[in-house]
Short mmCIF file of C-alpha atoms in Angstrom, two decimals:
data_model
loop_
_atom_site.label_atom_id
_atom_site.label_comp_id
_atom_site.label_asym_id
_atom_site.label_seq_id
_atom_site.Cartn_x
_atom_site.Cartn_y
_atom_site.Cartn_z
CA MET Z 1 -101.41 -20.75 1.88
CA MET Z 2 -104.95 -19.90 0.90
CA GLU Z 3 -106.92 -17.77 3.35
CA GLU Z 4 -109.61 -19.85 5.02
CA VAL Z 5 -112.97 -19.22 6.63
CA LYS Z 6 -112.65 -20.52 10.21
CA TYR Z 7 -116.28 -20.60 11.33
CA ALA Z 8 -118.63 -21.26 8.43
CA ILE Z 9 -122.40 -21.22 8.64
CA GLN Z 10 -122.61 -24.31 6.43
CA ASP Z 11 -120.77 -26.35 9.10
CA ASP Z 12 -123.86 -25.80 11.26
CA TYR Z 13 -126.48 -26.79 8.67
CA PRO Z 14 -128.49 -29.72 10.07
CA ASN Z 15 -127.45 -33.01 8.43
CA ASP Z 16 -130.84 -33.49 6.77
CA PHE Z 17 -130.40 -30.16 4.98
CA ALA Z 18 -126.73 -30.41 4.15
CA HIS Z 19 -126.74 -32.23 0.81
CA CYS Z 20 -126.42 -29.14 -1.38
CA TYR Z 21 -124.01 -29.74 -4.28
CA GLY Z 22 -122.67 -26.24 -3.75
CA CYS Z 23 -122.28 -26.06 0.01
CA GLY Z 24 -123.58 -29.10 1.86
CA HIS Z 25 -121.11 -30.84 4.17
CA GLN Z 26 -122.89 -34.14 3.44
CA ASN Z 27 -122.27 -33.86 -0.34
CA LYS Z 28 -118.74 -35.08 -0.82
CA ASP Z 29 -118.98 -34.69 -4.62
CA GLY Z 30 -119.85 -31.02 -4.28
CA HIS Z 31 -117.97 -27.74 -4.01
CA LEU Z 32 -118.14 -27.51 -0.20
CA PHE Z 33 -118.41 -23.70 -0.29
CA ARG Z 34 -118.03 -22.26 3.22
CA THR Z 35 -119.25 -18.82 4.23
CA GLY Z 36 -118.32 -16.85 7.33
CA TRP Z 37 -118.30 -13.34 8.75
CA LYS Z 38 -115.58 -10.85 7.95
CA GLY Z 39 -116.62 -7.91 10.09
CA ASP Z 40 -120.13 -7.01 9.00
CA GLN Z 41 -119.62 -8.58 5.59
CA SER Z 42 -119.77 -12.23 4.60
CA ILE Z 43 -116.98 -14.04 2.79
CA THR Z 44 -116.64 -17.29 0.84
CA ILE Z 45 -113.28 -18.37 -0.55
CA TYR Z 46 -112.97 -21.01 -3.24
CA GLN Z 47 -110.34 -22.06 -5.71
CA PRO Z 48 -111.98 -23.51 -8.82
CA GLU Z 49 -110.71 -26.87 -10.07
CA PRO Z 50 -108.87 -27.12 -13.39
CA LYS Z 51 -111.94 -28.74 -15.00
CA HIS Z 52 -114.05 -25.64 -14.23
CA THR Z 53 -113.00 -24.01 -17.49
CA ALA Z 54 -114.79 -21.56 -19.75
CA ILE Z 55 -111.98 -21.09 -22.26
CA PRO Z 56 -108.55 -22.43 -21.23
CA GLY Z 57 -107.16 -19.99 -18.68
CA PHE Z 58 -110.54 -18.70 -17.51
CA VAL Z 59 -113.12 -19.90 -15.01
CA TYR Z 60 -116.52 -21.25 -16.05
CA GLY Z 61 -119.28 -18.69 -15.44
CA GLY Z 62 -121.72 -21.33 -14.20
CA LEU Z 63 -119.30 -22.23 -11.41
CA ILE Z 64 -119.07 -18.57 -10.42
CA ALA Z 65 -122.88 -18.37 -10.50
CA SER Z 66 -122.93 -21.35 -8.14
CA LEU Z 67 -120.48 -19.59 -5.84
CA VAL Z 68 -122.61 -16.43 -5.82
CA ASP Z 69 -125.72 -18.54 -5.21
CA CYS Z 70 -124.49 -20.49 -2.17
CA HIS Z 71 -122.61 -17.47 -0.86
CA GLY Z 72 -125.99 -15.70 -0.99
CA THR Z 73 -127.97 -18.33 0.90
CA GLY Z 74 -125.10 -18.78 3.36
CA SER Z 75 -124.87 -15.03 3.96
CA ALA Z 76 -128.61 -14.80 4.60
CA ALA Z 77 -128.31 -17.68 7.08
CA LEU Z 78 -125.40 -15.93 8.83
CA PHE Z 79 -127.42 -12.74 9.10
CA LEU Z 80 -130.56 -14.38 10.49
CA HIS Z 81 -128.49 -16.56 12.83
CA ARG Z 82 -126.83 -13.46 14.30
CA LYS Z 83 -130.20 -11.73 14.54
CA ASN Z 84 -131.36 -14.75 16.56
CA GLY Z 85 -128.37 -14.34 18.87
CA HIS Z 86 -126.08 -16.97 17.40
CA GLU Z 87 -122.74 -17.24 15.66
CA PRO Z 88 -121.39 -20.12 13.57
CA GLY Z 89 -119.58 -22.60 15.77
CA ASP Z 90 -121.67 -21.98 18.89
CA GLY Z 91 -123.44 -25.34 18.58
CA GLU Z 92 -126.82 -24.01 17.47
CA PRO Z 93 -128.18 -25.41 14.16
CA ALA Z 94 -128.17 -22.72 11.47
CA PRO Z 95 -131.27 -21.61 9.57
CA ARG Z 96 -131.57 -22.76 5.96
CA PHE Z 97 -132.41 -20.59 2.97
CA VAL Z 98 -133.30 -21.19 -0.64
CA THR Z 99 -132.60 -18.93 -3.59
CA ALA Z 100 -135.55 -16.95 -4.90
CA SER Z 101 -133.52 -15.16 -7.57
CA LEU Z 102 -129.92 -14.94 -8.72
CA HIS Z 103 -128.32 -12.24 -10.82
CA VAL Z 104 -124.73 -12.28 -12.02
CA ASP Z 105 -122.86 -9.64 -14.02
CA TYR Z 106 -119.61 -10.89 -15.55
CA LEU Z 107 -117.42 -7.79 -15.63
CA LYS Z 108 -114.29 -9.39 -17.02
CA PRO Z 109 -112.80 -12.83 -17.70
CA THR Z 110 -112.00 -14.60 -14.39
CA PRO Z 111 -108.49 -16.07 -14.37
CA GLN Z 112 -107.93 -19.67 -13.33
CA GLY Z 113 -105.40 -20.83 -10.76
CA VAL Z 114 -106.16 -18.30 -8.02
CA PRO Z 115 -108.63 -18.37 -5.12
CA LEU Z 116 -111.86 -16.46 -5.69
CA LYS Z 117 -113.25 -14.40 -2.84
CA ALA Z 118 -116.95 -13.62 -2.71
CA VAL Z 119 -117.64 -10.73 -0.33
CA GLY Z 120 -121.23 -9.90 0.49
CA ASP Z 121 -123.39 -7.18 2.01
CA ILE Z 122 -126.64 -8.39 3.48
CA GLU Z 123 -129.90 -6.51 3.78
CA GLU Z 124 -133.21 -7.61 5.29
CA ILE Z 125 -136.01 -6.91 2.83
CA HIS Z 126 -138.66 -8.94 4.71
CA PRO Z 127 -138.46 -10.95 7.96
CA LYS Z 128 -138.01 -14.12 5.91
CA LYS Z 129 -136.21 -12.66 2.88
CA PHE Z 130 -132.74 -11.18 2.54
CA LYS Z 131 -130.87 -9.54 -0.32
CA VAL Z 132 -127.17 -10.28 -0.64
CA THR Z 133 -125.03 -8.09 -2.89
CA THR Z 134 -121.72 -9.72 -3.73
CA ASN Z 135 -118.41 -8.78 -5.31
CA VAL Z 136 -116.24 -11.66 -6.48
CA TYR Z 137 -112.53 -10.91 -6.41
CA ALA Z 138 -109.68 -12.62 -8.27
CA ASN Z 139 -106.22 -11.24 -7.47
CA ASP Z 140 -107.87 -8.38 -5.54
CA GLU Z 141 -109.78 -7.26 -8.61
CA VAL Z 142 -113.58 -7.39 -8.86
CA VAL Z 143 -114.38 -9.72 -11.77
CA VAL Z 144 -118.04 -10.47 -11.07
CA LYS Z 145 -120.91 -8.74 -9.29
CA GLY Z 146 -123.85 -10.74 -8.01
CA GLU Z 147 -127.16 -10.34 -6.27
CA VAL Z 148 -129.17 -13.04 -4.56
CA VAL Z 149 -132.58 -12.85 -2.95
CA ALA Z 150 -132.70 -15.68 -0.42
CA ALA Z 151 -135.82 -16.85 1.40
CA VAL Z 152 -136.19 -18.98 4.50
CA MET Z 153 -136.62 -22.55 3.27
CA PRO Z 154 -140.31 -23.27 2.83
CA ASP Z 155 -142.00 -26.44 4.11
CA THR Z 156 -142.38 -27.74 0.54
CA PHE Z 157 -138.72 -28.69 0.70
CA ALA Z 158 -138.75 -30.26 4.14
CA ASN Z 159 -141.77 -32.43 3.34
CA LYS Z 160 -139.97 -34.17 0.50
CA GLY Z 161 -136.62 -34.47 2.31
CA MET L 1 -136.22 -42.66 -23.82
CA MET L 2 -135.20 -39.09 -23.21
CA GLU L 3 -135.83 -36.65 -26.04
CA GLU L 4 -132.54 -35.60 -27.63
CA VAL L 5 -131.22 -32.63 -29.55
CA LYS L 6 -130.03 -34.00 -32.90
CA TYR L 7 -128.01 -31.08 -34.25
CA ALA L 8 -126.45 -29.05 -31.47
CA ILE L 9 -124.52 -25.83 -31.96
CA GLN L 10 -121.93 -26.93 -29.40
CA ASP L 11 -120.96 -29.87 -31.64
CA ASP L 12 -119.67 -27.23 -34.08
CA TYR L 13 -117.66 -25.15 -31.57
CA PRO L 14 -114.03 -25.07 -32.73
CA ASN L 15 -111.86 -27.43 -30.60
CA ASP L 16 -109.83 -24.55 -29.16
CA PHE L 17 -113.04 -23.02 -27.77
CA ALA L 18 -114.80 -26.19 -26.66
CA HIS L 19 -113.46 -26.68 -23.13
CA CYS L 20 -116.42 -25.14 -21.34
CA TYR L 21 -117.35 -27.11 -18.21
CA GLY L 22 -120.98 -26.56 -19.09
CA CYS L 23 -121.08 -27.27 -22.79
CA GLY L 24 -117.67 -27.93 -24.36
CA HIS L 25 -117.30 -31.21 -26.22
CA GLN L 26 -113.62 -31.26 -25.21
CA ASN L 27 -114.45 -31.17 -21.47
CA LYS L 28 -115.24 -34.75 -20.59
CA ASP L 29 -115.72 -33.87 -16.91
CA GLY L 30 -118.39 -31.32 -17.77
CA HIS L 31 -122.13 -31.31 -18.29
CA LEU L 32 -121.98 -31.53 -22.11
CA PHE L 33 -125.10 -29.38 -22.52
CA ARG L 34 -126.29 -29.41 -26.15
CA THR L 35 -128.52 -26.75 -27.68
CA GLY L 36 -130.44 -26.94 -30.94
CA TRP L 37 -133.35 -25.39 -32.76
CA LYS L 38 -136.95 -26.35 -32.11
CA GLY L 39 -138.77 -24.24 -34.66
CA ASP L 40 -137.81 -20.66 -33.94
CA GLN L 41 -136.96 -21.45 -30.33
CA SER L 42 -133.86 -23.05 -28.90
CA ILE L 43 -133.87 -26.12 -26.68
CA THR L 44 -131.41 -27.80 -24.32
CA ILE L 45 -132.32 -31.04 -22.56
CA TYR L 46 -130.41 -32.28 -19.54
CA GLN L 47 -131.04 -34.76 -16.79
CA PRO L 48 -129.19 -33.69 -13.63
CA GLU L 49 -127.05 -36.31 -11.90
CA PRO L 50 -128.02 -37.60 -8.43
CA LYS L 51 -125.18 -35.58 -6.88
CA HIS L 52 -126.69 -32.30 -8.18
CA THR L 53 -128.85 -31.98 -5.09
CA ALA L 54 -130.19 -28.91 -3.28
CA ILE L 55 -132.20 -30.77 -0.65
CA PRO L 56 -132.76 -34.51 -1.24
CA GLY L 57 -135.38 -34.80 -3.98
CA PHE L 58 -134.65 -31.40 -5.55
CA VAL L 59 -132.12 -30.12 -8.06
CA TYR L 60 -129.30 -27.75 -7.09
CA GLY L 61 -130.02 -24.19 -8.23
CA GLY L 62 -126.43 -23.58 -9.31
CA LEU L 63 -126.70 -26.46 -11.77
CA ILE L 64 -129.88 -24.95 -13.19
CA ALA L 65 -128.09 -21.57 -13.42
CA SER L 66 -125.34 -23.33 -15.38
CA LEU L 67 -127.95 -24.83 -17.70
CA VAL L 68 -129.55 -21.42 -18.26
CA ASP L 69 -126.09 -19.90 -18.83
CA CYS L 70 -124.84 -22.32 -21.51
CA HIS L 71 -128.31 -22.56 -23.05
CA GLY L 72 -128.08 -18.78 -23.39
CA THR L 73 -124.68 -18.63 -25.07
CA GLY L 74 -125.60 -21.63 -27.23
CA SER L 75 -128.88 -20.01 -28.28
CA ALA L 76 -127.10 -16.79 -29.22
CA ALA L 77 -124.62 -18.80 -31.28
CA LEU L 78 -127.48 -20.63 -33.02
CA PHE L 79 -129.14 -17.33 -33.85
CA LEU L 80 -126.02 -15.64 -35.25
CA HIS L 81 -125.05 -18.81 -37.12
CA ARG L 82 -128.44 -18.84 -38.86
CA LYS L 83 -128.18 -15.12 -39.57
CA ASN L 84 -124.85 -15.91 -41.26
CA GLY L 85 -126.57 -18.55 -43.38
CA HIS L 86 -125.60 -21.64 -41.43
CA GLU L 87 -127.22 -24.41 -39.45
CA PRO L 88 -125.62 -26.75 -36.90
CA GLY L 89 -124.26 -29.84 -38.63
CA ASP L 90 -123.50 -28.13 -41.97
CA GLY L 91 -119.74 -28.27 -41.35
CA GLU L 92 -119.21 -24.57 -40.66
CA PRO L 93 -117.56 -23.69 -37.29
CA ALA L 94 -120.06 -22.02 -34.99
CA PRO L 95 -119.55 -18.56 -33.46
CA ARG L 96 -118.68 -18.44 -29.75
CA PHE L 97 -120.32 -16.25 -27.14
CA VAL L 98 -119.61 -15.34 -23.55
CA THR L 99 -122.11 -14.43 -20.87
CA ALA L 100 -122.37 -10.74 -20.03
CA SER L 101 -125.14 -11.25 -17.49
CA LEU L 102 -127.26 -14.05 -16.12
CA HIS L 103 -130.55 -13.80 -14.26
CA VAL L 104 -132.44 -16.73 -12.80
CA ASP L 105 -135.81 -16.75 -11.02
CA TYR L 106 -136.53 -19.96 -9.13
CA LEU L 107 -140.30 -20.26 -9.29
CA LYS L 108 -140.65 -23.56 -7.48
CA PRO L 109 -138.53 -26.49 -6.26
CA THR L 110 -137.19 -28.48 -9.25
CA PRO L 111 -137.74 -32.23 -8.84
CA GLN L 112 -134.87 -34.65 -9.37
CA GLY L 113 -135.00 -37.71 -11.58
CA VAL L 114 -136.58 -36.14 -14.66
CA PRO L 115 -135.04 -34.42 -17.71
CA LEU L 116 -135.05 -30.63 -17.62
CA LYS L 117 -135.89 -28.77 -20.80
CA ALA L 118 -134.64 -25.23 -21.29
CA VAL L 119 -136.58 -23.48 -24.06
CA GLY L 120 -135.38 -20.10 -25.23
CA ASP L 121 -136.48 -17.09 -27.23
CA ILE L 122 -133.66 -15.08 -28.78
CA GLU L 123 -133.58 -11.38 -29.53
CA GLU L 124 -130.82 -9.31 -31.15
CA ILE L 125 -130.17 -6.25 -29.00
CA HIS L 126 -126.91 -5.25 -30.78
CA PRO L 127 -125.08 -6.85 -33.73
CA LYS L 128 -122.76 -8.57 -31.25
CA LYS L 129 -125.14 -8.98 -28.33
CA PHE L 130 -128.21 -11.17 -27.92
CA LYS L 131 -130.79 -11.58 -25.17
CA VAL L 132 -132.08 -15.07 -24.49
CA THR L 133 -135.22 -15.52 -22.39
CA THR L 134 -135.59 -19.05 -21.11
CA ASN L 135 -138.21 -21.21 -19.44
CA VAL L 136 -136.94 -24.37 -17.76
CA TYR L 137 -139.49 -27.19 -17.65
CA ALA L 138 -139.65 -30.24 -15.41
CA ASN L 139 -142.54 -32.61 -16.12
CA ASP L 140 -144.00 -29.99 -18.52
CA GLU L 141 -144.19 -27.40 -15.74
CA VAL L 142 -142.12 -24.20 -15.74
CA VAL L 143 -139.93 -24.33 -12.64
CA VAL L 144 -137.37 -21.66 -13.50
CA LYS L 145 -137.24 -18.55 -15.67
CA GLY L 146 -133.93 -17.21 -16.89
CA GLU L 147 -132.43 -14.40 -18.92
CA VAL L 148 -128.96 -14.26 -20.41
CA VAL L 149 -127.27 -11.45 -22.27
CA ALA L 150 -124.61 -13.10 -24.42
CA ALA L 151 -121.87 -11.25 -26.30
CA VAL L 152 -119.63 -12.40 -29.14
CA MET L 153 -116.46 -13.68 -27.48
CA PRO L 154 -113.98 -10.83 -27.23
CA ASP L 155 -110.32 -11.11 -28.21
CA THR L 156 -109.27 -10.99 -24.55
CA PHE L 157 -110.30 -14.64 -24.32
CA ALA L 158 -108.72 -15.81 -27.54
CA ASN L 159 -105.38 -14.22 -26.70
CA LYS L 160 -105.03 -16.24 -23.52
CA GLY L 161 -106.41 -19.51 -24.97
#
């Protein structure tokens, strides 16, 4: 059975901010990425669907970029939530982040048919901005490295929501 | 009516290498991104679906990363194809590229409900490696900047195909 994240930060995103195609629990057409703590690191586990193909046998890079992206914003939310004295599952709404920048290095072809694990290290670079450095593993091998700078969601989003 | 790319490089990808979720004409579940020339620049036009949401009213960043990604590999293929004396639509199979790295800067929230235009400049940095610098426009405003390094597809992909 696939390893699962028990307490995910996305489960605590407020409903009005939970429509993300990557990780919003209100978007049933989306990937439903879920990110939790694993010690001091963050982890997101996802098995791509058969349609998420690059070349038959390998996973589409854009899907992996999406995984790195939402893993990044989720990790930043985890970090700030803990800094505020909270943990996912404790009933407190989680903070929401947006992606300022995303960088992905594709080290080798990513095989299909196995769960991908994104494991992140989180660093505060400003009170409202966090850098998340991620390794994506397939079969315990690092296939992709990513870096996300995530910023606390600005009011420009909320106003239009 | 939405502006369309008439002759797209992806239309000329060989069937065995046209299953990409982003841009393969054999992947009917995918985005079917299509990239063509516009003068010396490359262009991909895509209107995100309603489900591709970040926050209601705004487009999911992972979808935009996917657009930048396939626009990058498609642009590199266009460039090499022309260097080899060919244009999309002339009946010659197009070369295939993979993404070595992807960088995306999200400059401002991307509004939903309008076509996005990715416009790229292509530079040869090695005979088998090309850098594509992209601006993504919504309503004639640059909302995202991207950079892709694309490499000629290595044999490791073909062997598994």
